[in-house]
mmCIF file of C-alpha atoms and ligand atoms in Angstrom:
data_model
loop_
_atom_site.group_PDB
_atom_site.id
_atom_site.type_symbol
_atom_site.label_atom_id
_atom_site.label_comp_id
_atom_site.label_asym_id
_atom_site.label_seq_id
_atom_site.Cartn_x
_atom_site.Cartn_y
_atom_site.Cartn_z
ATOM 1 C CA MET A 285 70.263 121.762 125.724
ATOM 2 C CA ALA A 286 72.235 118.487 125.558
ATOM 3 C CA GLU A 287 71.702 116.604 122.293
ATOM 4 C CA SER A 288 70.165 113.169 122.771
ATOM 5 C CA THR A 289 71.283 109.867 121.221
ATOM 6 C CA THR A 290 69.075 106.794 120.762
ATOM 7 C CA LEU A 291 70.300 103.449 122.031
ATOM 8 C CA ARG A 292 68.878 100.068 121.469
ATOM 9 C CA LEU A 293 68.832 98.577 125.041
ATOM 10 C CA ASN A 294 67.354 95.244 126.276
ATOM 11 C CA GLY A 295 64.595 95.219 123.589
ATOM 12 C CA SER A 296 63.732 98.905 123.848
ATOM 13 C CA VAL A 297 64.896 102.113 122.277
ATOM 14 C CA VAL A 298 65.932 104.579 124.792
ATOM 15 C CA SER A 299 67.149 108.227 124.542
ATOM 16 C CA VAL A 300 70.162 109.287 126.332
ATOM 17 C CA THR A 301 71.777 112.665 126.670
ATOM 18 C CA SER A 302 75.528 111.592 127.484
ATOM 19 C CA THR A 303 78.027 112.959 125.118
ATOM 20 C CA PRO A 304 79.172 110.550 122.184
ATOM 21 C CA ASP A 305 82.596 110.077 123.931
ATOM 22 C CA THR A 306 81.167 108.930 127.213
ATOM 23 C CA PRO A 307 81.977 105.304 127.935
ATOM 24 C CA LEU A 308 78.979 103.118 127.419
ATOM 25 C CA LEU A 309 79.400 101.794 131.009
ATOM 26 C CA TYR A 310 78.774 105.277 132.420
ATOM 27 C CA VAL A 311 75.778 105.762 130.191
ATOM 28 C CA LEU A 312 74.242 102.559 131.472
ATOM 29 C CA THR A 313 75.099 103.050 135.041
ATOM 30 C CA ASP A 314 75.050 106.754 135.640
ATOM 31 C CA GLU A 315 72.458 108.011 133.174
ATOM 32 C CA LEU A 316 70.154 104.905 132.986
ATOM 33 C CA GLN A 317 70.752 103.520 136.617
ATOM 34 C CA LEU A 318 71.398 100.011 135.550
ATOM 35 C CA GLN A 319 73.112 97.882 138.137
ATOM 36 C CA GLY A 320 74.148 94.897 136.038
ATOM 37 C CA PRO A 321 77.398 96.190 134.416
ATOM 38 C CA ARG A 322 80.027 96.978 136.919
ATOM 39 C CA PHE A 323 83.104 99.208 137.070
ATOM 40 C CA GLY A 324 86.089 97.167 137.795
ATOM 41 C CA CYS A 325 89.459 98.077 136.198
ATOM 42 C CA GLY A 326 88.252 100.569 133.631
ATOM 43 C CA LEU A 327 90.888 99.095 131.375
ATOM 44 C CA ALA A 328 89.218 96.341 129.500
ATOM 45 C CA GLN A 329 91.027 93.753 131.719
ATOM 46 C CA CYS A 330 88.582 92.271 134.160
ATOM 47 C CA GLY A 331 85.270 91.897 132.350
ATOM 48 C CA ALA A 332 83.098 93.366 135.052
ATOM 49 C CA CYS A 333 81.636 95.902 132.677
ATOM 50 C CA SER A 334 80.739 93.569 129.786
ATOM 51 C CA VAL A 335 77.596 93.752 127.867
ATOM 52 C CA LEU A 336 76.426 92.090 124.712
ATOM 53 C CA VAL A 337 76.182 94.076 121.522
ATOM 54 C CA ASP A 338 74.512 92.168 118.718
ATOM 55 C CA GLY A 339 75.204 88.991 120.597
ATOM 56 C CA ARG A 340 78.951 89.604 121.098
ATOM 57 C CA GLU A 341 80.782 90.603 124.390
ATOM 58 C CA LEU A 342 81.959 94.087 124.617
ATOM 59 C CA ARG A 343 83.811 95.832 127.447
ATOM 60 C CA SER A 344 81.674 98.833 128.029
ATOM 61 C CA CYS A 345 84.254 100.718 130.127
ATOM 62 C CA VAL A 346 86.473 101.436 127.085
ATOM 63 C CA THR A 347 83.700 101.731 124.488
ATOM 64 C CA PRO A 348 82.433 105.187 123.710
ATOM 65 C CA LEU A 349 78.653 105.604 123.291
ATOM 66 C CA ALA A 350 79.108 106.708 119.708
ATOM 67 C CA ALA A 351 80.719 103.383 118.793
ATOM 68 C CA ILE A 352 77.464 101.472 119.498
ATOM 69 C CA GLY A 353 75.464 103.100 116.592
ATOM 70 C CA ALA A 354 72.445 100.906 115.828
ATOM 71 C CA GLY A 355 73.939 98.006 117.726
ATOM 72 C CA ALA A 356 71.533 96.123 120.082
ATOM 73 C CA VAL A 357 72.761 96.181 123.675
ATOM 74 C CA THR A 358 71.877 93.595 126.123
ATOM 75 C CA THR A 359 72.887 93.977 129.789
ATOM 76 C CA LEU A 360 72.570 91.501 132.619
ATOM 77 C CA GLU A 361 69.142 92.811 133.228
ATOM 78 C CA GLY A 362 68.071 91.921 129.619
ATOM 79 C CA LEU A 363 69.272 88.354 129.701
ATOM 80 C CA PRO A 364 65.872 86.606 130.526
ATOM 81 C CA ALA A 365 64.188 88.753 127.803
ATOM 82 C CA LEU A 366 66.950 87.705 125.343
ATOM 83 C CA LEU A 367 66.263 84.052 126.228
ATOM 84 C CA ALA A 368 62.490 84.608 125.827
ATOM 85 C CA GLU A 369 63.040 86.166 122.447
ATOM 86 C CA ARG A 370 65.414 83.468 121.091
ATOM 87 C CA ARG A 371 62.974 80.788 122.323
ATOM 88 C CA GLN A 372 59.887 82.689 121.422
ATOM 89 C CA LEU A 373 58.429 82.300 124.922
ATOM 90 C CA ALA A 374 55.145 84.016 125.793
ATOM 91 C CA GLN A 375 56.570 85.108 129.077
ATOM 92 C CA VAL A 376 59.995 86.383 130.243
ATOM 93 C CA PRO A 377 61.319 84.104 132.787
ATOM 94 C CA GLU A 378 62.539 85.359 136.043
ATOM 95 C CA PHE A 379 66.026 83.734 135.618
ATOM 96 C CA THR A 380 67.814 82.140 132.730
ATOM 97 C CA PRO A 381 69.140 78.564 133.128
ATOM 98 C CA LEU A 382 72.514 79.960 133.614
ATOM 99 C CA GLN A 383 71.434 82.008 136.460
ATOM 100 C CA GLN A 384 69.394 79.177 138.023
ATOM 101 C CA ALA A 385 72.565 77.047 137.760
ATOM 102 C CA LEU A 386 74.708 79.808 139.290
ATOM 103 C CA ILE A 387 72.406 79.992 142.286
ATOM 104 C CA ALA A 388 72.156 76.187 142.477
ATOM 105 C CA VAL A 389 75.758 75.602 142.779
ATOM 106 C CA GLN A 390 76.303 78.747 144.895
ATOM 107 C CA ALA A 391 78.837 80.174 142.432
ATOM 108 C CA ILE A 392 78.248 83.866 143.423
ATOM 109 C CA GLN A 393 80.172 85.135 146.579
ATOM 110 C CA CYS A 394 80.472 88.792 146.489
ATOM 111 C CA GLY A 395 78.946 88.861 142.938
ATOM 112 C CA TYR A 396 81.077 91.543 141.560
ATOM 113 C CA CYS A 397 82.332 89.534 138.557
ATOM 114 C CA SER A 398 78.970 87.693 138.019
ATOM 115 C CA ASN A 399 77.790 90.223 135.354
ATOM 116 C CA GLY A 400 80.766 89.711 133.188
ATOM 117 C CA MET A 401 80.691 85.970 133.777
ATOM 118 C CA GLN A 402 76.964 85.760 132.725
ATOM 119 C CA ILE A 403 77.482 87.963 129.599
ATOM 120 C CA LYS A 404 80.505 85.832 128.471
ATOM 121 C CA ALA A 405 78.848 82.598 129.085
ATOM 122 C CA THR A 406 75.770 83.673 127.351
ATOM 123 C CA GLU A 407 77.721 84.756 124.273
ATOM 124 C CA LEU A 408 79.457 81.352 124.351
ATOM 125 C CA LEU A 409 76.453 79.207 124.783
ATOM 126 C CA MET A 410 74.657 81.109 121.904
ATOM 127 C CA GLN A 411 77.556 80.173 119.714
ATOM 128 C CA ASN A 412 78.298 76.801 121.163
ATOM 129 C CA PRO A 413 75.399 75.093 123.045
ATOM 130 C CA ALA A 414 77.547 72.250 124.281
ATOM 131 C CA PRO A 415 81.104 73.609 125.019
ATOM 132 C CA THR A 416 83.721 71.548 126.268
ATOM 133 C CA GLU A 417 85.462 72.367 129.650
ATOM 134 C CA ALA A 418 88.424 73.646 127.840
ATOM 135 C CA VAL A 419 86.295 75.785 125.597
ATOM 136 C CA ILE A 420 84.527 77.268 128.662
ATOM 137 C CA ARG A 421 87.957 77.883 130.378
ATOM 138 C CA SER A 422 89.195 79.595 127.394
ATOM 139 C CA ALA A 423 86.093 81.763 126.995
ATOM 140 C CA LEU A 424 86.319 82.956 130.527
ATOM 141 C CA ASP A 425 89.980 83.804 130.235
ATOM 142 C CA GLY A 426 90.099 87.580 130.940
ATOM 143 C CA HIS A 427 87.115 87.577 133.364
ATOM 144 C CA LEU A 428 88.529 88.046 136.801
ATOM 145 C CA CYS A 429 86.943 86.745 139.935
ATOM 146 C CA ARG A 430 88.528 88.007 143.124
ATOM 147 C CA CYS A 431 86.785 85.569 145.117
ATOM 148 C CA GLY A 432 88.204 82.667 143.181
ATOM 149 C CA THR A 433 84.734 80.873 142.338
ATOM 150 C CA TYR A 434 86.089 79.734 139.017
ATOM 151 C CA PRO A 435 85.383 76.014 139.568
ATOM 152 C CA LYS A 436 81.785 76.818 140.658
ATOM 153 C CA ILE A 437 81.254 79.252 137.568
ATOM 154 C CA LEU A 438 82.514 76.402 135.359
ATOM 155 C CA GLU A 439 80.161 73.905 136.905
ATOM 156 C CA ALA A 440 77.193 76.218 136.483
ATOM 157 C CA ILE A 441 77.987 76.803 132.876
ATOM 158 C CA GLN A 442 78.218 73.092 132.343
ATOM 159 C CA ARG A 443 74.960 72.640 134.202
ATOM 160 C CA ALA A 444 73.136 75.202 132.308
ATOM 161 C CA ALA A 445 74.346 73.645 128.951
ATOM 162 C CA GLN A 446 72.426 70.516 129.989
ATOM 163 C CA ALA A 447 69.115 72.323 130.632
ATOM 164 C CA PRO A 448 66.148 71.111 128.746
ATOM 165 C CA GLY A 449 65.756 73.233 125.730
ATOM 166 C CA GLY A 450 69.360 74.632 126.070
ATOM 167 C CA ALA A 451 70.893 77.351 128.300
ATOM 168 C CA VAL A 452 69.936 80.377 126.025
HETATM 169 S S1 LIG B 162 85.800 97.553 134.215
HETATM 170 FE FE1 LIG B 162 85.757 97.046 132.070
HETATM 171 S S2 LIG B 162 87.046 95.483 131.796
HETATM 172 FE FE2 LIG B 162 87.279 96.014 133.807
HETATM 173 S S1 LIG B 163 82.207 86.256 143.323
HETATM 174 FE FE1 LIG B 163 83.369 87.914 144.066
HETATM 175 S S2 LIG B 163 84.732 88.588 142.425
HETATM 176 FE FE2 LIG B 163 83.707 86.769 141.603
#
């Protein structure tokens, strides 16, 4: 019988049976059937697989399950709940201000990069609620969008930063 490991994920504690050397991405997608994190390059180069661990972006394609330990993992699916927790909201919103902005400016084409963009932008906006354009560009460096929607993503992050009460 496979040994189980507990994982703090999106506000809950889940039990998984993947081996400790399994990349976190495969635990999230294959075992837990999450659809936010994506496999892109598998080499920590594109950002499609990014998640937050204790509020910091991490490339889950190259991070073994064992490396997470007691870290709190947040995936794309958990971003609205993270917002609710940070703002002590009674209800979890359907979308975060960033997600609303991405939709409003039509920044998502195929959507493949959007998970990583949102994870990275959330990390940034938690650390810096009013980032300059240069800071946003620097933060997104290393997140690849094959559809070339960078200007729209930039616009959405700037728009989200101006949301009442902040973006995150
Ligand atoms: S799939 Fe992990 S960085 Fe590209
Ligand atoms: S929207 Fe297609 S990869 Fe970015």
